[in-house]
mmCIF file of C-alpha atoms in Angstrom:
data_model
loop_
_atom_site.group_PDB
_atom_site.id
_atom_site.type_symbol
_atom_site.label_atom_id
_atom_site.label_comp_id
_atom_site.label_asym_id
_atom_site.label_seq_id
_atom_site.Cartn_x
_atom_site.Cartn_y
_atom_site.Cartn_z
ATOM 1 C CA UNK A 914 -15.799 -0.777 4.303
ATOM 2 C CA UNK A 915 -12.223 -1.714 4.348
ATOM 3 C CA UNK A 916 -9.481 0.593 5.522
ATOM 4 C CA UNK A 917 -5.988 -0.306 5.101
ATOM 5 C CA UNK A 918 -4.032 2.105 7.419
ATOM 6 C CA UNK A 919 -0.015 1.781 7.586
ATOM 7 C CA UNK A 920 2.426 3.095 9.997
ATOM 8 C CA UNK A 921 5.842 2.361 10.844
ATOM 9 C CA UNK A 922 7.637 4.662 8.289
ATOM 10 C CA UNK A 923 10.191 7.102 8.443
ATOM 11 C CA UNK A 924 13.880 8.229 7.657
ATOM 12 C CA UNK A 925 16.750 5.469 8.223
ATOM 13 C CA UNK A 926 20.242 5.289 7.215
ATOM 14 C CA UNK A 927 21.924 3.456 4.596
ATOM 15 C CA UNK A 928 22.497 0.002 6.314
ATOM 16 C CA UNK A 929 19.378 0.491 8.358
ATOM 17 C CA UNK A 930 16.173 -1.381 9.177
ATOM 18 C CA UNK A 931 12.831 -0.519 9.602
ATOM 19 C CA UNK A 932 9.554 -2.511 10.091
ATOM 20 C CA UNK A 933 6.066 -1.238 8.493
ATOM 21 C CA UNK A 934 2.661 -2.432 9.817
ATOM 22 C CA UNK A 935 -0.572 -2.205 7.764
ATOM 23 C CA UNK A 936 -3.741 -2.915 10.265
ATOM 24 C CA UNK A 937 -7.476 -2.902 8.997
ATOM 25 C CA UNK A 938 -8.001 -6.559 7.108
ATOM 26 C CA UNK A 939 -10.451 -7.601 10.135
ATOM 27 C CA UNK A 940 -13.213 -6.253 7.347
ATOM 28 C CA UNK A 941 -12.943 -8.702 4.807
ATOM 29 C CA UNK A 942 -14.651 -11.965 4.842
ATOM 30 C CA UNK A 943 -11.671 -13.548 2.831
ATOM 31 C CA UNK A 944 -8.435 -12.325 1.788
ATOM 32 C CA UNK A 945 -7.311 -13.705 -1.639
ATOM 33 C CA UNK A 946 -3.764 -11.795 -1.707
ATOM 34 C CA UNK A 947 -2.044 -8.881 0.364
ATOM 35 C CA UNK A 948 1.307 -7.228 0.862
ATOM 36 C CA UNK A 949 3.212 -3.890 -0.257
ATOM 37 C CA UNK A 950 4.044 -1.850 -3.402
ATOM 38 C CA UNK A 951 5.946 1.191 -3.357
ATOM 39 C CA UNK A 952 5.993 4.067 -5.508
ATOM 40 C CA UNK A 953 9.451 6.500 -5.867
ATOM 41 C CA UNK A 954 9.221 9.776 -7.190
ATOM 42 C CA UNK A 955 8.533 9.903 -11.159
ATOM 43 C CA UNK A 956 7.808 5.921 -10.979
ATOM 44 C CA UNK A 957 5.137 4.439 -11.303
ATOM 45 C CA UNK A 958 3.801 1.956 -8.066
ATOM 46 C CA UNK A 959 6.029 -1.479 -7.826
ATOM 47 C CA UNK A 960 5.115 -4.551 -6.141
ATOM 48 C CA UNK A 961 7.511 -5.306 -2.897
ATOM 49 C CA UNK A 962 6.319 -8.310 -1.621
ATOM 50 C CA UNK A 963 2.887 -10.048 -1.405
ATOM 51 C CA UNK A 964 1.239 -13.364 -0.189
ATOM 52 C CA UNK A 965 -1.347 -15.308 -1.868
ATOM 53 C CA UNK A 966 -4.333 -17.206 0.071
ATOM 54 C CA UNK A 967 -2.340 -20.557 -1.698
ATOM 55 C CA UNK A 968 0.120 -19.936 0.988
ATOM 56 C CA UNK A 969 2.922 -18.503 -1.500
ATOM 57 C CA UNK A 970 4.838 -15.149 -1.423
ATOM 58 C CA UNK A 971 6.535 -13.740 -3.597
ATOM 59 C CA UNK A 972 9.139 -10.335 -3.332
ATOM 60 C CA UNK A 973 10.355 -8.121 -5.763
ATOM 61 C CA UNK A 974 14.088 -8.960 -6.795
ATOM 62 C CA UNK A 975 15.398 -6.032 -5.615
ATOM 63 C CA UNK A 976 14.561 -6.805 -2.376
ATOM 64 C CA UNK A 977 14.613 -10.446 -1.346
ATOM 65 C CA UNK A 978 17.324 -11.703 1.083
ATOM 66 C CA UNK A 979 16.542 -7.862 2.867
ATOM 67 C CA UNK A 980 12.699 -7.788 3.445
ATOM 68 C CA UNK A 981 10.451 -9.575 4.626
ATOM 69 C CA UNK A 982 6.374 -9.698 5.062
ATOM 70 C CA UNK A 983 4.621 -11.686 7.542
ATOM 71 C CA UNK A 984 1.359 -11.556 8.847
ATOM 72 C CA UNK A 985 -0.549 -11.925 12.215
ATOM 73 C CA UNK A 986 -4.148 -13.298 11.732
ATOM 74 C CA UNK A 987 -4.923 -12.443 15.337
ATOM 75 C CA UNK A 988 -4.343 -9.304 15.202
ATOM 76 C CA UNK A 989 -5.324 -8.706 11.800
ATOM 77 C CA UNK A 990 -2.475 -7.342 10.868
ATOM 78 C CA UNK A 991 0.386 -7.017 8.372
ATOM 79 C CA UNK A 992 4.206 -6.767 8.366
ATOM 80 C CA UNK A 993 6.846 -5.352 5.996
ATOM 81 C CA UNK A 994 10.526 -5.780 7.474
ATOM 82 C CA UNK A 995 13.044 -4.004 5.927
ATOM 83 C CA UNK A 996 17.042 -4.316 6.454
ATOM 84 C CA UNK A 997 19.483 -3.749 4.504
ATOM 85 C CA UNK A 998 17.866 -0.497 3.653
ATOM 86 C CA UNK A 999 18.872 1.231 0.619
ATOM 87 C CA UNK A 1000 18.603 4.724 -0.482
ATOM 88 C CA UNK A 1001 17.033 3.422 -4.017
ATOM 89 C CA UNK A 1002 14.647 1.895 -1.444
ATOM 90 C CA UNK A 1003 13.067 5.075 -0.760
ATOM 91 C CA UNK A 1004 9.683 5.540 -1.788
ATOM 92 C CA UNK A 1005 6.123 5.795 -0.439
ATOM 93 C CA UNK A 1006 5.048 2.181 0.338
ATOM 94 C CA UNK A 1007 1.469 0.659 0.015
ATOM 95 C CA UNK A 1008 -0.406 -1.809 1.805
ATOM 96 C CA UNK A 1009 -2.634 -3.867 -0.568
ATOM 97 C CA UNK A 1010 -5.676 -6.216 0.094
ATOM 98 C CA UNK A 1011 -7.656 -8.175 -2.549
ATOM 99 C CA UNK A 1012 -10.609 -10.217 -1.748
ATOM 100 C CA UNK A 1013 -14.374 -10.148 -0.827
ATOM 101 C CA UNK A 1014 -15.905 -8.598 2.408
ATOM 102 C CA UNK A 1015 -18.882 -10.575 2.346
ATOM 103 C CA UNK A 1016 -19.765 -14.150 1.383
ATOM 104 C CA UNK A 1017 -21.131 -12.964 -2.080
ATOM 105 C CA UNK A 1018 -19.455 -9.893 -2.477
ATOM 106 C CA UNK A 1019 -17.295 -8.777 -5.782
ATOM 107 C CA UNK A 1020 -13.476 -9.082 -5.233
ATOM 108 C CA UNK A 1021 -11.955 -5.864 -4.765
ATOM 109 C CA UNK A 1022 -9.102 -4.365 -4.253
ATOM 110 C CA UNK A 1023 -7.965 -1.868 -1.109
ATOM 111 C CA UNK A 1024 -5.157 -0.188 -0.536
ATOM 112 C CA UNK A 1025 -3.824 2.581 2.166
ATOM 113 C CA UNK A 1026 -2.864 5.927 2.384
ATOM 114 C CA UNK A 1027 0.762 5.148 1.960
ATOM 115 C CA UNK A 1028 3.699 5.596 4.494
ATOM 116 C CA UNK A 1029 7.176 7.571 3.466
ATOM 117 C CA UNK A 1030 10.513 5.760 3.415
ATOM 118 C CA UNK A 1031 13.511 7.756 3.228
ATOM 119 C CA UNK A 1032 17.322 5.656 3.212
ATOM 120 C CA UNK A 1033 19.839 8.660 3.740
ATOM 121 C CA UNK A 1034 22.509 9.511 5.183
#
């Protein structure tokens, strides 16, 4: 079973950076897509950034030039950099996984338990 745990969240100031970590994708047996969405108070959840098994990525407008995901396949392991932070970039942010844990298996997709970002001063 796949568990997508984050960490790495927390309050920052305007200006500020922070970096987000999602472990857990050692369970599946291929990864078709995976990144972060966010969800604000009253809104519903937004895709942040993501990367696709075809080796593109693609970021929410809102946020590219200021974040940036990367991943490290040895440690099985993904990233979320922040800068720039803004205090419309608060929000509870998701890790997401898509993609089969066995050879055969359906695609699914996972996601964590979320992590809070706060931007204030």
């Amino acid at each position: 079973q796949v568990q997508l745990v984050e960490s790495g969240g927390g309050l920052v100031q305007p200006g500020g950076s922070l970096r987000l970590s999602c472990s857990g994708f050692e369970r599946f047996f291929i990864i078709y897509t995976a990144g972060w969405y966010r969800q604000a108070p009253g809104k519903q959840r937004d895709l942040v950034a993501i990367y696709s098994s075809d080796g593109t990525t693609t970021y929410a407008d809102s946020v590219k030039g200021r974040f940036i995901t990367s991943r490290d396949e040895a440690k099985n392991t993904v990233y979320l950099e922040m800068n720039s932070l803004e205090p419309e970039d608060t929000a509870v942010y998701f890790c997401y996984g898509n993609g089969r844990t066995t050879y055969r298996g359906q695609v699914s997709d996972y996601w964590g338990q979320g992590t809070q970002v706060t931007v204030s001063s």
